Amino acid sequence: MEQRAGKALLKASGLTKRFGDILANDSVDLTINEGEIHALLGENGAGKSTLVKMFYGSLEADAGSIEWSGEPVSIGNPAMARQLGIGMVFQHFSLFEALTVVENIALALPKPGNMSALSARIKEVSEDYGLPLDPADIVADLPVGIRQRIEIVRCLLQEPKLIIMDEPTSVLTPQEADRLFVTLKRLASEGCAVLYISHRLEEVKQICHHATILRHGKVVAECDPTKETAKSLAQLMVGSAVHLVNRSTSATKTGDVRLELIGLESPAQTPFGTSLQAIDLDVFAGEVVAIAGVAGNGQGELFDVISGEVRVKSDMLMIDGESAGRLNINERRQRNCAFVPEERLGHGAVPGMKLSKNIILTRHTTGEGIVQAGFVSDRRAAELEKKVQSEFDVRMSQPDPDAKSLSGGNLQKFVVGRELDRQPGVLVVNQPTWGVDAGAAALIRQGLIELAHSGSAVLVISQDLDEIFEIADRIAVISRGQLSDAEPVEEMTREKVGLLMAGGAEKHAPMTEGAA
Amino acid sequence: MRIELVKRKNSSTTMAVLSPVIAVILTLISGAILFAIAGKDPIHGLYLFFIQPLTDSWSIQELIVKATPLVLIACGLAVCYLSNNWNIGAEGQFIFGALCGSFLPILFPDFDNWLTLPLMLVFGTLGGALWGLIPGVLKTRFNTNEILTSLMLVYVASLLLDYLVRGPWRDPDGYNFPESRIFSDSATMPLIDGRLSVSCLVAVAVVIVLALMLSKSLKGFEIRVMGESPRAGGFSGFSQKGLTLFSFAIAGGLAGLAGTMEVSSSLNQLLPSISPGYGFTAIIVAFLGRLNPIGILIAGLVLSLSYIGGESVQASMGISSKIASVIQGLLLCYVLVCDTFVLYQIRIVSTLRSGAQKEASDV
């Protein structure tokens, strides 16, 4: 092992945690030094979250010990962790939606003091660290990206010695991420340690000093990420050669336009939603078009309009050359379109229903024999469920389980596979691999590319630039409800996309309402 | 120290089936304690309440007669509750349905032929559906809370009945008694035996149709999807507003049908009060029957027994028949408690950790 700077701040030895039959952490040893940005890598389900929850006191270890600055400690609860100087930024935010930014932060501080003084401090710290916040905003109105800032700023206000960050950049633009990296590097130079959990290996290489890699609850490797390649890190994570997406270069827009948006407009559906303005986009047969953008810039609204959950004027949306703006989602499915929404649970699938029932959800009007004379054929649904399961390698602990019992990656393979299995002519996917492990993500991306090659038009809405550059033939960027022209991937760079994300995509004066 | 309910990772299906049985047993135990407090022999009380009504054919008939409206109403309510529409105004829909079903024999006594009864049933069903649709429309159009509106409409309907029976619809030959004229034979449900009419067969038919609809049809799928996850329902192309109206119409319609059959078989006229709270008791029936039509059939008989048992202990032991309401209330309470414990477990949290409540429960 290479030499590492600084003295040990947190030292875990033999940490073990068992949930029922599953050994989530199997005697994990980990040392984080002062002033070190320490990456924790691993696939979904590798045990990263379990491990950091033990550091943060929200889970109790079954065995093993933790030393803090050389002293053995037992971290019984998050308040104790905070007292020691451990702060955490969660992947799933723990914010009260009905409260304002400052109220949320006050709740987490042991002595919040005067609210207006606290507001001023939040403004100062957040701007100082390049994460500006308006303390008076109500959390419910804020997009995910801003909510994360609240978490980060809340953490910073407690002047922690160790910050644990769970996938912090997943909702940020590259520029915002870069600013966060500056923040992190500054914190590190001030002696604060950062435990950085991420799937994004390039990021880890860029900012982390040291990496610990978990697989199946065990530490499989420690390394200096700057000396590794993204590929070698990925191999350590998944334990085998990574299946890289195979993309032929021949994909061009040779086919016909299959999905066409013409001056599409849609008012905001909720007081704090985004309105879509004059969106033009063609998606041709045989290509993958990706829409990049920061969370909360109208991606969800655009998806709802294309899927038909929200209707627009008839001529604003054409499917295979026919006006389709007024059609409902099932009429669009009958015209051979398929849709995969961002939320797997609760939108793409019903959590408490078996997978075979969830098959019915999107395929009951597509003429596949699932519904006959108003009655559901459970047998046919089960057949299709088995087919999707085997074609897309959906792993489950029992036959036909409830959707909620699948892991994120497996459920995502199911909801994408459910649509790919139909060989749709137009496929629209919002965040195809959000929070999905590398293996599943590669499988899903490969499926999307193969569908396009078979002559379908594929539209992917994603916040993951690595993904976009991996699979897209053309890239457009959405910003405050406006869409830039889709440009061939060869002519796009991350910088260009980043500038478009930051407002360059807006061709029209932004409307005052709804813009976040 | 603080007590928290924590959702169980795997809730047991066996327990979910057993929970109404446990609730019934707990109700029996509580009933025995009540009898003991009242100074009566608890075993004998329970016997009179729950067993004796099953020992002679008259009371078995009565059991079925009283179970019929309960089962019909509860079946409709199950559709509402499964789709997350909290209709608790079935009592009002029952009464308004009965009014709509009875205007024909009361206002047009000369229209007296084989069409009378079928028309009454149709009007009664439509009337109940209409009354049910009021909270449905208010909910979909103005986003009102259907629990409040449907409940308040109960009082409107029951006062309307009271007014009509004491006023315009009073029997002209009835010596000023607050009751309508007696229905003619062609306006009453055919009897099978004793007090037992074909109403109970209608209820069984409804149970079968609804059981098939809920378990096998696309509509049943829609109801369940919407109840659990409206967003996913919208993604599936179902309309939430449409389903809200549908379920209120079904529940109201079945309650109205039950109301019409009640006045045209058991009572044969309108009275200021035509229901001993069937519309409310049916809520208990729906939950005790697991919102499943077959379960509701059984639960309807159990709750019907509580009505007859109440009368039985009043007659034999001199205990107020209000004991029936107490027993019913206890039963609903125990059903809900048992269901809660099937889905959740209790965790006792020491206050030492209270500084971290939020994170601890969030993570």
Short mmCIF file of N, CA and C in Angstrom, two decimals, chain A residues 270-363:
data_model
loop_
_atom_site.label_atom_id
_atom_site.label_comp_id
_atom_site.label_asym_id
_atom_site.label_seq_id
_atom_site.Cartn_x
_atom_site.Cartn_y
_atom_site.Cartn_z
N THR A 270 -48.03 22.64 -12.13
CA THR A 270 -48.16 22.99 -10.72
C THR A 270 -47.58 24.39 -10.55
N PRO A 271 -47.92 25.06 -9.46
CA PRO A 271 -47.42 26.44 -9.31
C PRO A 271 -45.90 26.53 -9.41
N PHE A 272 -45.21 25.46 -9.07
CA PHE A 272 -43.76 25.54 -9.08
C PHE A 272 -43.13 24.63 -10.13
N GLY A 273 -43.95 24.16 -11.07
CA GLY A 273 -43.41 23.36 -12.15
C GLY A 273 -42.75 24.26 -13.19
N THR A 274 -42.22 23.64 -14.22
CA THR A 274 -41.57 24.40 -15.28
C THR A 274 -42.48 24.39 -16.49
N SER A 275 -42.60 25.55 -17.14
CA SER A 275 -43.38 25.55 -18.37
C SER A 275 -42.45 25.27 -19.53
N LEU A 276 -42.96 24.55 -20.53
CA LEU A 276 -42.15 24.23 -21.70
C LEU A 276 -42.42 25.27 -22.77
N GLN A 277 -41.35 25.76 -23.40
CA GLN A 277 -41.53 26.83 -24.37
C GLN A 277 -40.92 26.48 -25.71
N ALA A 278 -41.72 26.54 -26.74
CA ALA A 278 -41.28 26.44 -28.13
C ALA A 278 -40.21 25.37 -28.33
N ILE A 279 -40.54 24.16 -28.00
CA ILE A 279 -39.55 23.10 -28.13
C ILE A 279 -39.66 22.45 -29.50
N ASP A 280 -38.55 22.41 -30.22
CA ASP A 280 -38.50 21.73 -31.50
C ASP A 280 -37.50 20.58 -31.40
N LEU A 281 -37.90 19.42 -31.87
CA LEU A 281 -36.98 18.29 -31.83
C LEU A 281 -37.48 17.22 -32.80
N ASP A 282 -36.55 16.67 -33.58
CA ASP A 282 -36.87 15.51 -34.42
C ASP A 282 -36.08 14.33 -33.90
N VAL A 283 -36.68 13.19 -33.83
CA VAL A 283 -35.91 11.99 -33.53
C VAL A 283 -36.14 11.03 -34.71
N PHE A 284 -35.03 10.66 -35.36
CA PHE A 284 -35.12 9.83 -36.55
C PHE A 284 -35.05 8.36 -36.21
N ALA A 285 -35.57 7.56 -37.11
CA ALA A 285 -35.41 6.11 -36.97
C ALA A 285 -33.93 5.80 -36.95
N GLY A 286 -33.50 4.93 -36.07
CA GLY A 286 -32.12 4.47 -36.06
C GLY A 286 -31.18 5.30 -35.21
N GLU A 287 -31.69 6.28 -34.49
CA GLU A 287 -30.75 7.08 -33.68
C GLU A 287 -31.21 7.20 -32.23
N VAL A 288 -30.21 7.47 -31.40
CA VAL A 288 -30.48 7.78 -30.00
C VAL A 288 -30.24 9.27 -29.82
N VAL A 289 -31.27 10.01 -29.43
CA VAL A 289 -31.08 11.42 -29.12
C VAL A 289 -31.16 11.56 -27.61
N ALA A 290 -30.22 12.29 -27.05
CA ALA A 290 -30.22 12.45 -25.60
C ALA A 290 -30.48 13.91 -25.25
N ILE A 291 -31.24 14.11 -24.19
CA ILE A 291 -31.48 15.45 -23.68
C ILE A 291 -30.79 15.57 -22.34
N ALA A 292 -29.78 16.45 -22.29
CA ALA A 292 -29.05 16.65 -21.05
C ALA A 292 -29.67 17.82 -20.31
N GLY A 293 -29.34 17.96 -19.06
CA GLY A 293 -29.85 19.10 -18.30
C GLY A 293 -29.79 18.83 -16.82
N VAL A 294 -29.81 19.90 -16.06
CA VAL A 294 -29.79 19.77 -14.61
C VAL A 294 -31.20 19.44 -14.14
N ALA A 295 -31.31 18.69 -13.08
CA ALA A 295 -32.62 18.30 -12.56
C ALA A 295 -33.52 19.51 -12.39
N GLY A 296 -34.78 19.34 -12.71
CA GLY A 296 -35.75 20.40 -12.45
C GLY A 296 -35.81 21.48 -13.50
N ASN A 297 -35.29 21.20 -14.71
CA ASN A 297 -35.38 22.20 -15.77
C ASN A 297 -36.45 21.87 -16.80
N GLY A 298 -37.35 20.98 -16.45
CA GLY A 298 -38.45 20.68 -17.35
C GLY A 298 -38.39 19.28 -17.93
N GLN A 299 -37.44 18.47 -17.45
CA GLN A 299 -37.33 17.11 -17.97
C GLN A 299 -38.59 16.30 -17.71
N GLY A 300 -39.06 16.37 -16.46
CA GLY A 300 -40.26 15.62 -16.10
C GLY A 300 -41.45 16.09 -16.91
N GLU A 301 -41.59 17.40 -17.06
CA GLU A 301 -42.69 17.97 -17.81
C GLU A 301 -42.63 17.53 -19.28
N LEU A 302 -41.41 17.54 -19.82
CA LEU A 302 -41.25 17.14 -21.22
C LEU A 302 -41.63 15.67 -21.38
N PHE A 303 -41.20 14.85 -20.43
CA PHE A 303 -41.55 13.44 -20.50
C PHE A 303 -43.06 13.26 -20.46
N ASP A 304 -43.72 13.96 -19.54
CA ASP A 304 -45.17 13.81 -19.40
C ASP A 304 -45.91 14.21 -20.67
N VAL A 305 -45.38 15.24 -21.34
CA VAL A 305 -46.03 15.71 -22.57
C VAL A 305 -45.83 14.69 -23.69
N ILE A 306 -44.62 14.13 -23.77
CA ILE A 306 -44.38 13.16 -24.85
C ILE A 306 -45.13 11.86 -24.58
N SER A 307 -45.23 11.49 -23.32
CA SER A 307 -45.92 10.23 -23.02
C SER A 307 -47.43 10.38 -23.15
N GLY A 308 -47.92 11.61 -23.03
CA GLY A 308 -49.37 11.78 -23.14
C GLY A 308 -50.06 11.88 -21.80
N GLU A 309 -49.30 11.86 -20.70
CA GLU A 309 -49.92 12.07 -19.40
C GLU A 309 -50.38 13.51 -19.28
N VAL A 310 -49.74 14.40 -20.04
CA VAL A 310 -50.22 15.78 -20.18
C VAL A 310 -50.41 16.00 -21.68
N ARG A 311 -51.54 16.50 -22.08
CA ARG A 311 -51.83 16.67 -23.50
C ARG A 311 -51.41 18.05 -23.98
N VAL A 312 -51.06 18.15 -25.26
CA VAL A 312 -50.75 19.45 -25.87
C VAL A 312 -51.61 19.59 -27.13
N LYS A 313 -51.42 20.69 -27.86
CA LYS A 313 -52.16 20.87 -29.11
C LYS A 313 -51.78 19.77 -30.08
N SER A 314 -52.74 19.37 -30.87
CA SER A 314 -52.58 18.21 -31.73
C SER A 314 -51.31 18.24 -32.59
N ASP A 315 -51.03 19.38 -33.20
CA ASP A 315 -49.92 19.42 -34.16
C ASP A 315 -48.57 19.67 -33.52
N MET A 316 -48.54 19.81 -32.22
CA MET A 316 -47.25 20.07 -31.58
C MET A 316 -46.41 18.81 -31.45
N LEU A 317 -47.06 17.66 -31.57
CA LEU A 317 -46.33 16.41 -31.40
C LEU A 317 -46.78 15.44 -32.47
N MET A 318 -45.83 14.92 -33.24
CA MET A 318 -46.16 14.01 -34.32
C MET A 318 -45.47 12.67 -34.07
N ILE A 319 -46.22 11.61 -34.26
CA ILE A 319 -45.62 10.28 -34.17
C ILE A 319 -45.74 9.65 -35.55
N ASP A 320 -44.61 9.27 -36.12
CA ASP A 320 -44.57 8.71 -37.46
C ASP A 320 -45.37 9.57 -38.44
N GLY A 321 -45.21 10.87 -38.33
CA GLY A 321 -45.82 11.78 -39.30
C GLY A 321 -47.28 12.11 -39.05
N GLU A 322 -47.84 11.57 -37.96
CA GLU A 322 -49.23 11.88 -37.68
C GLU A 322 -49.36 12.69 -36.40
N SER A 323 -50.28 13.64 -36.42
CA SER A 323 -50.49 14.48 -35.24
C SER A 323 -50.91 13.61 -34.06
N ALA A 324 -50.28 13.84 -32.92
CA ALA A 324 -50.57 12.96 -31.79
C ALA A 324 -50.69 13.72 -30.48
N GLY A 325 -50.66 15.05 -30.54
CA GLY A 325 -50.64 15.82 -29.30
C GLY A 325 -51.85 15.60 -28.41
N ARG A 326 -52.99 15.25 -29.00
CA ARG A 326 -54.19 15.08 -28.19
C ARG A 326 -54.39 13.63 -27.74
N LEU A 327 -53.57 12.72 -28.25
CA LEU A 327 -53.77 11.31 -27.90
C LEU A 327 -53.39 11.05 -26.45
N ASN A 328 -54.06 10.11 -25.82
CA ASN A 328 -53.66 9.75 -24.46
C ASN A 328 -52.55 8.70 -24.51
N ILE A 329 -52.05 8.38 -23.34
CA ILE A 329 -50.83 7.55 -23.30
C ILE A 329 -51.05 6.18 -23.95
N ASN A 330 -52.24 5.63 -23.79
CA ASN A 330 -52.46 4.31 -24.39
C ASN A 330 -52.63 4.38 -25.90
N GLU A 331 -53.24 5.46 -26.37
CA GLU A 331 -53.34 5.62 -27.83
C GLU A 331 -51.95 5.78 -28.44
N ARG A 332 -51.06 6.43 -27.69
CA ARG A 332 -49.69 6.56 -28.19
C ARG A 332 -48.98 5.21 -28.14
N ARG A 333 -49.25 4.45 -27.09
CA ARG A 333 -48.65 3.11 -27.04
C ARG A 333 -49.15 2.27 -28.20
N GLN A 334 -50.41 2.44 -28.54
CA GLN A 334 -50.95 1.67 -29.66
C GLN A 334 -50.31 2.09 -30.98
N ARG A 335 -49.76 3.31 -31.03
CA ARG A 335 -49.01 3.73 -32.20
C ARG A 335 -47.54 3.35 -32.04
N ASN A 336 -47.31 2.34 -31.24
CA ASN A 336 -46.00 1.72 -31.12
C ASN A 336 -44.97 2.59 -30.40
N CYS A 337 -45.43 3.39 -29.48
CA CYS A 337 -44.50 4.13 -28.64
C CYS A 337 -44.39 3.44 -27.28
N ALA A 338 -43.28 3.68 -26.60
CA ALA A 338 -43.13 3.14 -25.25
C ALA A 338 -42.42 4.18 -24.41
N PHE A 339 -42.70 4.15 -23.12
CA PHE A 339 -42.20 5.19 -22.22
C PHE A 339 -41.68 4.57 -20.93
N VAL A 340 -40.58 5.12 -20.45
CA VAL A 340 -40.05 4.70 -19.14
C VAL A 340 -39.83 5.96 -18.32
N PRO A 341 -40.61 6.16 -17.26
CA PRO A 341 -40.46 7.40 -16.49
C PRO A 341 -39.27 7.34 -15.53
N GLU A 342 -39.00 8.48 -14.92
CA GLU A 342 -37.83 8.57 -14.04
C GLU A 342 -38.03 7.76 -12.77
N GLU A 343 -39.21 7.90 -12.15
CA GLU A 343 -39.46 7.21 -10.88
C GLU A 343 -39.81 5.76 -11.17
N ARG A 344 -38.97 4.85 -10.72
CA ARG A 344 -39.29 3.45 -10.93
C ARG A 344 -40.48 3.06 -10.09
N LEU A 345 -40.40 3.40 -8.79
CA LEU A 345 -41.44 2.97 -7.86
C LEU A 345 -42.50 4.06 -7.76
N GLY A 346 -43.72 3.70 -8.03
CA GLY A 346 -44.79 4.67 -7.87
C GLY A 346 -45.17 5.37 -9.15
N HIS A 347 -44.35 5.26 -10.19
CA HIS A 347 -44.74 5.82 -11.49
C HIS A 347 -44.58 4.75 -12.57
N GLY A 348 -43.38 4.22 -12.67
CA GLY A 348 -43.16 3.16 -13.65
C GLY A 348 -43.66 1.81 -13.18
N ALA A 349 -43.79 1.65 -11.88
CA ALA A 349 -44.25 0.37 -11.34
C ALA A 349 -45.01 0.64 -10.04
N VAL A 350 -45.97 -0.23 -9.74
CA VAL A 350 -46.71 -0.13 -8.49
C VAL A 350 -45.93 -0.92 -7.44
N PRO A 351 -45.46 -0.26 -6.37
CA PRO A 351 -44.56 -0.93 -5.43
C PRO A 351 -45.11 -2.24 -4.86
N GLY A 352 -46.37 -2.23 -4.45
CA GLY A 352 -46.90 -3.40 -3.74
C GLY A 352 -47.52 -4.44 -4.65
N MET A 353 -47.26 -4.37 -5.95
CA MET A 353 -47.83 -5.37 -6.86
C MET A 353 -46.75 -6.26 -7.42
N LYS A 354 -47.12 -7.49 -7.70
CA LYS A 354 -46.17 -8.43 -8.28
C LYS A 354 -45.72 -7.94 -9.65
N LEU A 355 -44.54 -8.43 -10.07
CA LEU A 355 -44.03 -8.01 -11.38
C LEU A 355 -44.99 -8.38 -12.49
N SER A 356 -45.62 -9.54 -12.39
CA SER A 356 -46.52 -9.93 -13.48
C SER A 356 -47.69 -8.95 -13.58
N LYS A 357 -48.12 -8.40 -12.45
CA LYS A 357 -49.17 -7.38 -12.50
C LYS A 357 -48.62 -6.09 -13.07
N ASN A 358 -47.37 -5.82 -12.76
CA ASN A 358 -46.76 -4.59 -13.28
C ASN A 358 -46.54 -4.66 -14.79
N ILE A 359 -46.47 -5.87 -15.32
CA ILE A 359 -46.42 -6.03 -16.79
C ILE A 359 -47.69 -5.42 -17.39
N ILE A 360 -48.83 -5.69 -16.73
CA ILE A 360 -50.12 -5.25 -17.27
C ILE A 360 -50.16 -3.72 -17.36
N LEU A 361 -49.49 -3.08 -16.43
CA LEU A 361 -49.55 -1.63 -16.31
C LEU A 361 -49.36 -0.92 -17.65
N THR A 362 -48.36 -1.30 -18.41
CA THR A 362 -48.10 -0.57 -19.66
C THR A 362 -48.51 -1.36 -20.88
N ARG A 363 -48.98 -2.58 -20.71
CA ARG A 363 -49.19 -3.39 -21.91
C ARG A 363 -50.62 -3.90 -22.03
#
